Coordinates of N, CA and C in Angstrom, one line a residue:
M1 N -34.1 -27.4 10.4 CA -33.7 -27.7 9.1 C -32.2 -27.3 9.0
S2 N -31.3 -28.2 8.5 CA -29.9 -27.7 8.5 C -29.7 -26.9 7.2
Q3 N -28.7 -26.1 7.3 CA -28.3 -25.4 6.1 C -26.9 -25.8 5.5
R4 N -26.7 -25.6 4.3 CA -25.4 -25.9 3.8 C -25.0 -24.8 2.8
R5 N -23.8 -24.4 3.0 CA -23.3 -23.4 2.1 C -21.8 -23.6 1.7
Q6 N -21.6 -23.4 0.5 CA -20.3 -23.8 -0.1 C -19.4 -22.6 -0.3
F7 N -18.2 -22.6 0.1 CA -17.3 -21.5 0.0 C -16.2 -21.8 -1.1
T8 N -15.9 -20.8 -1.9 CA -14.9 -21.0 -2.8 C -13.6 -20.3 -2.6
L9 N -12.5 -20.9 -2.7 CA -11.3 -20.2 -2.6 C -10.7 -19.8 -3.9
N10 N -10.2 -18.6 -4.1 CA -9.5 -18.2 -5.3 C -8.2 -19.1 -5.5
T11 N -8.0 -19.5 -6.6 CA -6.8 -20.3 -7.0 C -6.0 -19.7 -8.1
D12 N -6.6 -18.7 -8.8 CA -5.9 -18.1 -9.9 C -5.3 -16.8 -9.2
P13 N -4.1 -16.5 -9.6 CA -3.5 -15.3 -9.1 C -4.2 -14.0 -9.6
H14 N -4.2 -13.0 -8.8 CA -4.6 -11.6 -9.2 C -3.6 -11.0 -10.2
V15 N -3.9 -10.3 -11.2 CA -2.9 -9.9 -12.1 C -3.0 -8.3 -12.2
A16 N -1.8 -7.7 -11.9 CA -1.7 -6.2 -12.2 C -1.0 -6.1 -13.4
E17 N -1.6 -5.5 -14.5 CA -0.9 -5.3 -15.7 C -0.4 -3.8 -15.7
I18 N 0.9 -3.7 -15.9 CA 1.6 -2.4 -15.9 C 2.4 -2.3 -17.1
G19 N 1.9 -1.7 -18.1 CA 2.5 -1.7 -19.4 C 2.6 -3.1 -20.0
E20 N 3.7 -3.5 -20.3 CA 4.0 -4.9 -20.8 C 4.1 -5.9 -19.8
T21 N 4.3 -5.5 -18.5 CA 4.5 -6.3 -17.4 C 3.4 -6.8 -16.7
E22 N 3.3 -8.1 -16.3 CA 2.2 -8.6 -15.5 C 2.8 -9.0 -14.2
L23 N 2.3 -8.3 -13.0 CA 2.7 -8.8 -11.7 C 1.6 -9.6 -11.1
L24 N 1.9 -10.8 -10.6 CA 1.1 -11.8 -10.2 C 1.0 -11.7 -8.6
F25 N -0.2 -11.5 -8.1 CA -0.3 -11.4 -6.6 C -1.1 -12.7 -6.2
Q26 N -0.8 -13.0 -5.0 CA -1.4 -14.2 -4.4 C -2.9 -14.4 -4.6
P27 N -3.4 -15.4 -4.9 CA -4.8 -15.6 -5.2 C -5.6 -15.4 -3.9
E28 N -5.2 -15.8 -2.7 CA -5.8 -15.6 -1.4 C -4.6 -15.4 -0.3
V29 N -5.0 -14.4 0.5 CA -4.0 -14.1 1.6 C -4.7 -14.2 2.8
M30 N -4.2 -15.0 3.8 CA -4.9 -15.0 5.1 C -4.8 -13.7 5.8
G31 N -5.9 -13.4 6.6 CA -5.9 -12.1 7.2 C -4.9 -11.6 7.9
D32 N -4.2 -12.5 8.7 CA -3.0 -12.1 9.5 C -1.8 -11.7 8.6
E33 N -1.7 -12.4 7.4 CA -0.6 -12.1 6.5 C -0.7 -10.8 6.0
F34 N -1.9 -10.4 5.5 CA -2.2 -9.0 5.1 C -1.9 -7.9 6.1
L35 N -2.6 -8.2 7.4 CA -2.5 -7.4 8.5 C -1.0 -7.1 8.9
D36 N -0.3 -8.2 9.0 CA 1.1 -8.1 9.4 C 1.9 -7.2 8.4
A37 N 1.6 -7.5 7.1 CA 2.4 -6.7 6.0 C 2.0 -5.2 6.2
Y38 N 0.7 -5.0 6.3 CA 0.2 -3.6 6.5 C 0.7 -3.0 7.7
E39 N 0.8 -3.7 8.9 CA 1.3 -3.1 10.1 C 2.8 -2.7 10.0
D40 N 3.6 -3.5 9.2 CA 4.9 -3.3 8.9 C 5.0 -2.1 8.1
L41 N 4.1 -1.8 7.1 CA 4.3 -0.6 6.3 C 3.9 0.6 7.2
Q42 N 2.9 0.5 8.0 CA 2.7 1.7 8.9 C 3.8 1.9 9.9
E43 N 4.4 0.9 10.5 CA 5.4 1.0 11.3 C 6.7 1.7 10.7
A44 N 7.0 1.3 9.5 CA 8.1 2.0 8.8 C 7.8 3.5 8.5
Q45 N 6.6 3.9 8.3 CA 6.3 5.2 8.1 C 6.4 6.0 9.3
K46 N 5.8 5.4 10.4 CA 6.0 6.0 11.9 C 7.4 6.3 12.1
R47 N 8.3 5.3 11.9 CA 9.6 5.4 12.3 C 10.4 6.7 11.6
L48 N 9.9 6.8 10.4 CA 10.4 7.9 9.6 C 9.8 9.3 10.0
G49 N 8.7 9.2 10.8 CA 8.0 10.3 11.1 C 7.4 11.2 10.0
V50 N 6.7 10.4 9.1 CA 6.2 11.0 7.9 C 4.7 10.7 7.9
D51 N 4.0 11.7 7.7 CA 2.5 11.7 7.5 C 2.2 11.5 6.0
V52 N 1.8 10.3 5.6 CA 1.7 10.0 4.0 C 0.5 10.8 3.7
N53 N -0.4 11.4 4.4 CA -1.5 12.3 4.0 C -1.1 13.6 3.8
N54 N 0.2 14.1 4.2 CA 0.7 15.4 4.0 C 2.2 15.2 3.8
L55 N 2.6 15.2 2.6 CA 4.0 14.9 2.2 C 4.7 16.2 1.9
A56 N 4.0 17.4 1.9 CA 4.6 18.7 1.7 C 5.8 19.0 2.7
G57 N 6.9 19.3 2.0 CA 8.1 19.7 2.8 C 8.8 18.6 3.5
T58 N 8.5 17.3 3.1 CA 9.2 16.1 3.7 C 10.6 16.0 3.0
D59 N 11.5 15.6 3.8 CA 12.9 15.3 3.3 C 12.9 14.3 2.2
P60 N 13.5 14.5 1.1 CA 13.6 13.5 0.0 C 14.0 12.2 0.4
D61 N 15.1 12.1 1.3 CA 15.5 10.8 1.7 C 14.4 10.0 2.5
K62 N 13.6 10.8 3.2 CA 12.5 10.1 3.9 C 11.4 9.6 2.9
L63 N 11.1 10.5 1.9 CA 10.2 10.0 0.9 C 10.7 8.8 0.1
R64 N 12.1 8.7 -0.1 CA 12.5 7.5 -0.7 C 12.3 6.2 0.1
S65 N 12.5 6.4 1.4 CA 12.2 5.3 2.3 C 10.7 4.9 2.5
V66 N 9.9 5.9 2.3 CA 8.4 5.6 2.2 C 8.1 4.8 1.1
V67 N 8.6 5.2 -0.1 CA 8.4 4.5 -1.4 C 8.9 3.0 -1.3
R68 N 10.1 3.0 -0.7 CA 10.7 1.6 -0.5 C 9.9 0.7 0.4
S69 N 9.4 1.3 1.5 CA 8.4 0.5 2.3 C 7.1 0.1 1.7
L70 N 6.7 0.9 0.8 CA 5.4 0.6 0.0 C 5.8 -0.5 -1.0
R71 N 6.8 -0.4 -1.7 CA 7.3 -1.5 -2.6 C 7.4 -2.9 -1.8
L72 N 8.0 -2.9 -0.6 CA 8.2 -4.1 0.2 C 6.9 -4.6 0.5
F73 N 5.9 -3.8 1.0 CA 4.6 -4.2 1.3 C 4.0 -4.9 0.2
L74 N 3.9 -4.3 -1.0 CA 3.3 -4.9 -2.3 C 4.0 -6.3 -2.5
A75 N 5.3 -6.4 -2.5 CA 6.0 -7.5 -2.8 C 5.6 -8.7 -2.0
R76 N 5.3 -8.4 -0.6 CA 5.0 -9.5 0.2 C 3.6 -10.1 -0.2
L77 N 2.8 -9.4 -0.9 CA 1.5 -10.0 -1.4 C 1.6 -10.7 -2.8
M78 N 2.8 -10.5 -3.4 CA 3.0 -11.1 -4.8 C 3.4 -12.6 -4.7
L79 N 3.3 -13.2 -5.9 CA 3.9 -14.5 -6.0 C 5.4 -14.2 -6.1
P80 N 6.3 -15.3 -5.6 CA 7.7 -15.0 -5.6 C 8.3 -14.5 -6.8
E81 N 8.0 -15.0 -8.1 CA 8.6 -14.6 -9.3 C 8.4 -13.1 -9.6
S82 N 7.1 -12.6 -9.3 CA 6.8 -11.3 -9.4 C 7.4 -10.4 -8.4
A83 N 7.5 -10.8 -7.2 CA 8.2 -10.1 -6.1 C 9.7 -9.9 -6.5
A84 N 10.2 -10.9 -7.0 CA 11.7 -10.8 -7.4 C 12.0 -9.9 -8.5
E85 N 11.0 -9.7 -9.4 CA 11.1 -8.6 -10.4 C 10.7 -7.3 -9.8
F86 N 9.8 -7.2 -8.9 CA 9.3 -5.9 -8.5 C 10.4 -5.3 -7.5
V87 N 10.9 -6.1 -6.5 CA 11.9 -5.5 -5.6 C 13.1 -6.4 -5.6
R88 N 14.3 -5.8 -5.8 CA 15.5 -6.6 -5.9 C 16.7 -5.7 -5.7
W89 N 17.6 -6.0 -4.8 CA 18.7 -5.3 -4.5 C 19.9 -6.2 -4.8
E90 N 20.8 -5.8 -5.7 CA 22.0 -6.6 -6.1 C 23.3 -6.1 -5.3
V91 N 24.0 -6.9 -4.9 CA 25.4 -6.7 -4.3 C 26.3 -6.9 -5.4
I92 N 27.1 -5.8 -5.7 CA 28.0 -5.8 -6.7 C 29.5 -5.6 -6.2
R93 N 30.3 -6.3 -6.6 CA 31.9 -6.2 -6.3 C 32.6 -6.5 -7.5
D94 N 33.5 -5.5 -7.7 CA 34.4 -5.4 -8.9 C 33.6 -5.4 -10.2
G95 N 32.5 -4.8 -10.1 CA 31.7 -4.5 -11.4 C 30.8 -5.8 -11.7
K96 N 30.8 -6.8 -10.8 CA 30.1 -8.0 -11.0 C 29.0 -8.2 -9.9
V97 N 27.8 -8.7 -10.4 CA 26.7 -9.0 -9.4 C 27.2 -10.2 -8.6
V98 N 27.3 -10.2 -7.3 CA 27.6 -11.2 -6.5 C 26.4 -12.0 -6.0
D99 N 25.3 -11.3 -5.7 CA 24.0 -11.9 -5.2 C 22.9 -10.9 -5.3
S100 N 21.7 -11.4 -5.2 CA 20.4 -10.5 -5.2 C 19.7 -10.8 -4.0
F101 N 19.0 -9.8 -3.5 CA 18.2 -9.9 -2.3 C 16.9 -9.2 -2.4
G102 N 16.0 -9.7 -1.7 CA 14.5 -9.2 -1.6 C 14.3 -8.0 -0.9
T103 N 15.3 -7.6 0.1 CA 15.2 -6.5 0.9 C 16.6 -5.7 0.9
P104 N 16.6 -4.4 1.1 CA 17.8 -3.6 1.1 C 18.5 -4.0 2.4
E105 N 17.9 -4.3 3.5 CA 18.7 -4.8 4.7 C 19.6 -5.9 4.5
E106 N 19.0 -7.0 3.8 CA 19.6 -8.2 3.6 C 20.9 -8.0 2.7
A107 N 20.6 -7.1 1.7 CA 21.8 -6.7 0.7 C 22.8 -5.9 1.4
D108 N 22.5 -5.1 2.2 CA 23.4 -4.3 2.9 C 24.4 -5.2 3.9
E109 N 23.6 -6.0 4.5 CA 24.3 -7.0 5.5 C 25.3 -7.8 4.7
H110 N 25.0 -8.3 3.5 CA 25.7 -9.2 2.8 C 27.0 -8.3 2.2
A111 N 26.7 -7.1 1.7 CA 27.7 -6.2 1.1 C 28.8 -5.8 2.2
A112 N 28.3 -5.7 3.4 CA 29.1 -5.3 4.5 C 30.3 -6.4 4.9
Q113 N 29.9 -7.6 4.4 CA 30.8 -8.7 4.6 C 32.0 -8.9 3.5
L114 N 31.6 -8.1 2.4 CA 32.6 -8.1 1.2 C 33.3 -6.9 1.1
K115 N 34.6 -6.8 1.0 CA 35.4 -5.6 0.9 C 35.1 -5.0 -0.5
G116 N 34.8 -3.7 -0.4 CA 34.5 -3.0 -1.8 C 33.2 -3.2 -2.5
A117 N 32.2 -3.9 -1.7 CA 31.0 -4.3 -2.3 C 30.1 -3.1 -2.2
T118 N 29.1 -3.0 -3.2 CA 28.1 -1.8 -3.1 C 26.8 -2.5 -3.4
V119 N 25.7 -1.8 -3.0 CA 24.4 -2.3 -3.2 C 23.6 -1.4 -4.2
K120 N 22.9 -2.0 -5.2 CA 22.2 -1.3 -6.1 C 20.7 -1.8 -6.1
D121 N 19.8 -0.8 -6.1 CA 18.4 -1.2 -6.3 C 18.0 -1.3 -7.8
V122 N 17.7 -2.6 -8.1 CA 17.4 -2.9 -9.6 C 16.0 -3.3 -9.8
G123 N 15.2 -3.1 -8.8 CA 13.7 -3.5 -8.7 C 13.0 -2.6 -9.8
M124 N 11.8 -3.1 -10.0 CA 10.9 -2.3 -11.0 C 10.7 -0.9 -10.6
R125 N 11.0 0.1 -11.4 CA 10.7 1.4 -11.3 C 9.3 1.8 -11.8
L126 N 8.6 2.5 -10.9 CA 7.2 3.0 -11.2 C 7.0 4.3 -10.7
P127 N 6.1 5.1 -11.4 CA 5.7 6.4 -10.9 C 5.0 6.2 -9.6
D128 N 5.1 7.2 -8.7 CA 4.4 7.1 -7.4 C 2.9 6.9 -7.6
R129 N 2.3 7.5 -8.4 CA 0.9 7.4 -8.6 C 0.5 5.9 -9.0
V130 N 1.3 5.1 -9.7 CA 1.1 3.7 -9.9 C 1.2 2.9 -8.6
L131 N 2.2 3.3 -7.9 CA 2.4 2.6 -6.6 C 1.2 2.9 -5.7
V132 N 0.7 4.0 -5.7 CA -0.4 4.3 -4.8 C -1.6 3.5 -5.3
E133 N -1.8 3.4 -6.5 CA -3.0 2.6 -7.2 C -2.8 1.3 -6.9
L134 N -1.6 0.7 -6.9 CA -1.3 -0.7 -6.5 C -1.7 -1.0 -5.1
L135 N -1.3 0.0 -4.2 CA -1.6 -0.1 -2.7 C -3.1 -0.1 -2.6
E136 N -3.8 0.8 -3.2 CA -5.3 0.8 -3.1 C -5.9 -0.4 -3.5
W137 N -5.4 -1.1 -4.7 CA -6.0 -2.2 -5.2 C -5.7 -3.4 -4.2
A138 N -4.5 -3.5 -3.7 CA -4.2 -4.6 -2.7 C -5.1 -4.5 -1.5
V139 N -5.3 -3.3 -1.0 CA -6.3 -3.1 0.2 C -7.6 -3.6 -0.1
E140 N -8.0 -3.2 -1.4 CA -9.3 -3.7 -1.8 C -9.4 -5.2 -2.0
L141 N -8.3 -5.8 -2.6 CA -8.3 -7.2 -2.7 C -8.4 -8.0 -1.4
Y142 N -7.4 -7.6 -0.5 CA -7.0 -8.5 0.7 C -7.7 -7.9 2.0
G143 N -8.0 -6.6 2.0 CA -8.4 -6.1 3.3 C -9.9 -5.5 3.3
G144 N -10.6 -6.1 2.3 CA -12.1 -5.8 2.3 C -12.4 -4.3 1.8
G145 N -11.5 -3.7 1.1 CA -11.7 -2.3 0.6 C -11.4 -1.1 1.5
R146 N -11.1 -1.4 2.7 CA -10.7 -0.3 3.6 C -9.3 -0.6 4.3
R147 N -8.7 0.4 4.7 CA -7.4 0.3 5.4 C -7.9 -0.4 6.6
P148 N -7.1 -1.4 7.1 CA -7.5 -2.1 8.3 C -7.2 -1.4 9.5
T149 N -6.3 -0.5 9.6 CA -6.0 0.3 10.7 C -5.5 1.7 10.2
G150 N -5.6 2.7 11.0 CA -5.1 4.0 10.4 C -5.5 5.2 11.4
S151 N -5.1 6.3 11.1 CA -5.4 7.5 11.8 C -6.8 7.9 11.6
S152 N -7.2 8.9 12.4 CA -8.6 9.3 12.4 C -8.7 10.1 11.0
T153 N -7.7 10.4 10.3 CA -7.9 11.1 9.1 C -8.5 10.2 8.0
D154 N -8.6 8.9 8.3 CA -9.2 8.0 7.4 C -10.8 7.9 7.6
S155 N -11.2 8.8 8.5 CA -12.8 8.8 8.8 C -13.5 9.2 7.5
A156 N -14.7 8.8 7.5 CA -15.6 9.3 6.4 C -15.8 10.7 6.5
P157 N -16.0 11.4 5.3 CA -16.2 12.9 5.4 C -17.6 13.1 5.8
V158 N -17.9 14.3 6.4 CA -19.2 14.7 6.8 C -20.2 14.7 5.7
S159 N -21.3 14.1 5.9 CA -22.4 14.1 4.8 C -22.8 15.5 4.6
P160 N -23.1 15.8 3.3 CA -23.6 17.1 3.0 C -25.1 17.1 3.5
T161 N -25.6 18.4 3.8 CA -27.0 18.6 4.2 C -27.9 18.3 3.1
P162 N -28.8 17.5 3.3 CA -29.7 17.0 2.2 C -30.5 18.2 1.6
G163 N -30.8 18.2 0.3 CA -31.6 19.3 -0.3 C -30.7 20.6 -0.6
T164 N -31.4 21.6 -1.0 CA -30.6 22.9 -1.3 C -31.2 23.9 -0.3
R165 N -30.4 24.8 0.1 CA -30.9 25.9 1.0 C -31.7 26.8 0.1
G166 N -32.9 27.2 0.6 CA -33.8 28.3 -0.1 C -33.5 29.6 0.3
R167 N -34.0 30.5 -0.4 CA -33.9 32.0 0.0 C -35.2 32.6 0.7
A168 N -36.2 31.9 0.6 CA -37.4 32.3 1.1 C -37.4 32.3 2.7
A169 N -38.2 33.2 3.3 CA -38.2 33.4 4.7 C -39.0 32.1 5.3
S170 N -38.6 31.7 6.5 CA -39.3 30.6 7.0 C -40.7 31.0 7.5
R171 N -41.6 30.1 7.2 CA -43.0 30.5 7.6 C -43.2 30.5 9.0
S172 N -42.4 29.6 9.7 CA -42.5 29.5 11.2 C -42.0 30.8 11.8
K173 N -41.0 31.4 11.2 CA -40.5 32.7 11.7 C -41.6 33.8 11.6
A174 N -42.2 33.8 10.5 CA -43.2 34.8 10.2 C -44.4 34.7 11.1
S175 N -44.9 33.5 11.4 CA -46.1 33.2 12.2 C -45.9 33.2 13.7
T176 N -44.6 33.4 14.1 CA -44.4 33.4 15.5 C -44.2 34.9 16.0
R177 N -44.4 35.8 15.3 CA -44.2 37.2 15.8 C -45.3 37.4 16.9
T178 N -45.0 38.2 17.8 CA -45.9 38.6 18.9 C -46.1 40.0 19.0
A179 N -47.1 40.4 19.5 CA -47.5 41.9 19.5 C -46.4 42.5 20.5
G180 N -46.0 43.7 20.2 CA -45.2 44.6 21.0 C -43.6 44.3 20.7
R181 N -43.4 43.5 19.8 CA -41.9 43.2 19.4 C -41.6 43.8 18.2

Protein backbone atom coordinates (compact mmCIF):
# COMPACT_ATOMS: atom_id res chain seq x y z
CA MET A 1 0.00 0.00 0.00
CA SER A 2 1.44 3.36 -0.97
CA GLN A 3 1.74 6.22 1.45
CA ARG A 4 1.26 9.87 0.88
CA ARG A 5 2.51 12.67 3.07
CA GLN A 6 2.18 16.38 2.55
CA PHE A 7 4.96 18.77 3.59
CA THR A 8 4.35 22.42 4.24
CA LEU A 9 6.89 25.16 3.76
CA ASN A 10 6.75 28.27 5.90
CA THR A 11 6.00 31.32 3.79
CA ASP A 12 5.48 33.91 6.52
CA PRO A 13 8.61 35.47 7.98
CA HIS A 14 9.56 34.80 11.59
CA VAL A 15 9.24 38.00 13.62
CA ALA A 16 11.50 39.11 16.46
CA GLU A 17 9.85 41.94 18.36
CA ILE A 18 12.39 44.15 20.08
CA GLY A 19 10.70 47.11 21.69
CA GLU A 20 8.89 48.95 18.91
CA THR A 21 10.99 47.30 16.21
CA GLU A 22 10.13 44.13 14.33
CA LEU A 23 12.97 42.24 12.69
CA LEU A 24 11.82 39.84 10.00
CA PHE A 25 13.70 36.57 9.58
CA GLN A 26 13.52 34.33 6.55
CA PRO A 27 10.56 31.93 6.72
CA GLU A 28 12.74 28.99 5.64
CA VAL A 29 16.49 28.67 5.42
CA MET A 30 18.07 25.77 3.61
CA GLY A 31 20.29 23.72 5.90
CA ASP A 32 23.52 24.68 4.18
CA GLU A 33 22.68 28.40 4.38
CA PHE A 34 22.30 28.17 8.13
CA LEU A 35 25.35 25.92 8.52
CA ASP A 36 27.51 28.22 6.38
CA ALA A 37 26.48 31.26 8.43
CA TYR A 38 27.03 29.40 11.69
CA GLU A 39 30.42 28.14 10.54
CA ASP A 40 31.46 31.70 9.65
CA LEU A 41 30.42 32.81 13.13
CA GLN A 42 32.54 30.07 14.73
CA GLU A 43 35.51 30.82 12.47
CA ALA A 44 35.38 34.51 13.40
CA GLN A 45 35.45 33.58 17.07
CA LYS A 46 38.33 31.14 16.56
CA ARG A 47 40.35 33.76 14.65
CA LEU A 48 39.94 36.07 17.60
CA GLY A 49 41.01 33.33 20.00
CA VAL A 50 37.94 33.89 22.14
CA ASP A 51 36.09 31.24 24.12
CA VAL A 52 32.50 32.53 24.18
CA ASN A 53 31.78 30.22 27.11
CA ASN A 54 34.39 32.07 29.20
CA LEU A 55 34.71 35.77 28.35
CA ALA A 56 36.29 36.81 31.66
CA GLY A 57 39.45 38.80 31.07
CA THR A 58 38.91 39.01 27.30
CA ASP A 59 40.25 42.13 25.58
CA PRO A 60 37.40 44.64 24.94
CA ASP A 61 38.34 45.01 21.26
CA LYS A 62 38.03 41.24 20.83
CA LEU A 63 34.64 41.32 22.58
CA ARG A 64 33.48 44.02 20.15
CA SER A 65 34.56 41.80 17.27
CA VAL A 66 32.65 38.84 18.75
CA VAL A 67 29.51 40.97 19.00
CA ARG A 68 30.00 42.20 15.43
CA SER A 69 30.34 38.60 14.17
CA LEU A 70 27.16 37.66 16.03
CA ARG A 71 25.29 40.59 14.49
CA LEU A 72 26.50 39.62 11.01
CA PHE A 73 25.41 36.01 11.57
CA LEU A 74 21.90 37.09 12.58
CA ALA A 75 21.64 39.53 9.66
CA ARG A 76 22.34 36.71 7.21
CA LEU A 77 19.15 35.00 8.41
CA MET A 78 16.99 38.14 8.15
CA LEU A 79 15.02 39.51 5.26
CA PRO A 80 17.02 42.22 3.44
CA GLU A 81 15.07 45.18 4.86
CA SER A 82 15.56 44.02 8.44
CA ALA A 83 19.20 43.12 7.84
CA ALA A 84 19.84 46.64 6.50
CA GLU A 85 18.37 48.10 9.70
CA PHE A 86 20.14 45.63 11.97
CA VAL A 87 23.67 45.90 10.51
CA ARG A 88 24.82 48.93 8.56
CA TRP A 89 28.12 50.74 8.24
CA GLU A 90 28.16 54.17 6.64
CA VAL A 91 31.07 55.73 4.82
CA ILE A 92 31.23 59.40 5.74
CA ARG A 93 33.24 62.08 3.97
CA ASP A 94 33.13 65.79 4.73
CA GLY A 95 30.30 65.17 7.20
CA LYS A 96 28.05 63.55 4.60
CA VAL A 97 27.08 59.91 4.13
CA VAL A 98 28.64 58.68 0.90
CA ASP A 99 27.31 55.12 0.99
CA SER A 100 26.06 52.35 3.31
CA PHE A 101 27.26 48.76 3.51
CA GLY A 102 26.17 45.52 5.15
CA THR A 103 29.62 44.57 6.44
CA PRO A 104 32.41 46.61 8.01
CA GLU A 105 34.91 45.14 5.54
CA GLU A 106 32.97 46.48 2.54
CA ALA A 107 32.68 49.89 4.19
CA ASP A 108 36.40 49.98 5.09
CA GLU A 109 37.34 49.02 1.54
CA HIS A 110 35.19 51.80 0.08
CA ALA A 111 36.43 54.36 2.61
CA ALA A 112 40.05 53.50 1.78
CA GLN A 113 39.39 54.66 -1.78
CA LEU A 114 38.15 58.06 -0.63
CA LYS A 115 40.51 60.59 0.89
CA GLY A 116 39.45 61.61 4.38
CA ALA A 117 36.52 59.17 4.58
CA THR A 118 35.60 57.38 7.81
CA VAL A 119 33.34 54.45 8.65
CA LYS A 120 30.61 54.59 11.26
CA ASP A 121 28.59 51.67 12.62
CA VAL A 122 24.96 52.84 12.50
CA GLY A 123 23.31 49.44 12.89
CA MET A 124 20.82 48.58 15.58
CA ARG A 125 22.30 48.71 19.06
CA LEU A 126 21.11 46.02 21.44
CA PRO A 127 22.19 44.74 24.84
CA ASP A 128 24.35 41.61 24.69
CA ARG A 129 21.68 39.56 26.47
CA VAL A 130 19.21 40.33 23.65
CA LEU A 131 21.77 39.35 21.01
CA VAL A 132 22.35 36.06 22.82
CA GLU A 133 18.59 35.45 23.01
CA LEU A 134 18.30 36.18 19.27
CA LEU A 135 21.13 33.71 18.61
CA GLU A 136 19.42 31.00 20.66
CA TRP A 137 16.10 31.69 18.90
CA ALA A 138 17.73 31.50 15.45
CA VAL A 139 19.43 28.21 16.32
CA GLU A 140 16.06 26.88 17.49
CA LEU A 141 14.33 28.06 14.30
CA TYR A 142 16.86 26.93 11.72
CA GLY A 143 19.13 24.45 13.43
CA GLY A 144 16.64 22.16 15.08
CA GLY A 145 17.19 23.58 18.56
CA ARG A 146 20.85 22.61 19.01
CA ARG A 147 24.05 24.18 17.86
CA PRO A 148 25.03 22.27 14.74
CA THR A 149 28.69 22.04 15.68
CA GLY A 150 30.68 23.08 18.66
CA SER A 151 33.10 22.19 21.35
CA SER A 152 32.67 19.41 23.83
CA THR A 153 31.52 22.02 26.34
CA ASP A 154 28.17 21.85 24.53
CA SER A 155 27.68 18.30 25.81
CA ALA A 156 24.75 17.47 28.00
CA PRO A 157 25.35 17.75 31.73
CA VAL A 158 25.70 14.58 33.79
CA SER A 159 22.34 13.26 34.93
CA PRO A 160 21.77 13.40 38.67
CA THR A 161 21.57 10.13 40.56
CA PRO A 162 17.91 9.12 40.80
CA GLY A 163 16.26 9.26 44.22
CA THR A 164 17.71 10.69 47.39
CA ARG A 165 20.53 9.26 49.41
CA GLY A 166 19.37 7.77 52.69
CA ARG A 167 21.17 7.75 56.03
CA ALA A 168 20.33 4.20 57.05
CA ALA A 169 22.97 1.49 56.94
CA SER A 170 22.73 -0.86 54.03
CA ARG A 171 21.12 -4.16 54.94
CA SER A 172 23.49 -6.00 52.69
CA LYS A 173 26.41 -4.62 54.69
CA ALA A 174 24.89 -5.79 57.96
CA SER A 175 24.05 -9.22 56.65
CA THR A 176 27.46 -9.97 55.19
CA ARG A 177 29.45 -9.89 58.40
CA THR A 178 31.42 -13.00 58.99
CA ALA A 179 32.70 -14.45 62.23
CA GLY A 180 36.15 -13.41 63.25
CA ARG A 181 36.11 -10.02 61.68
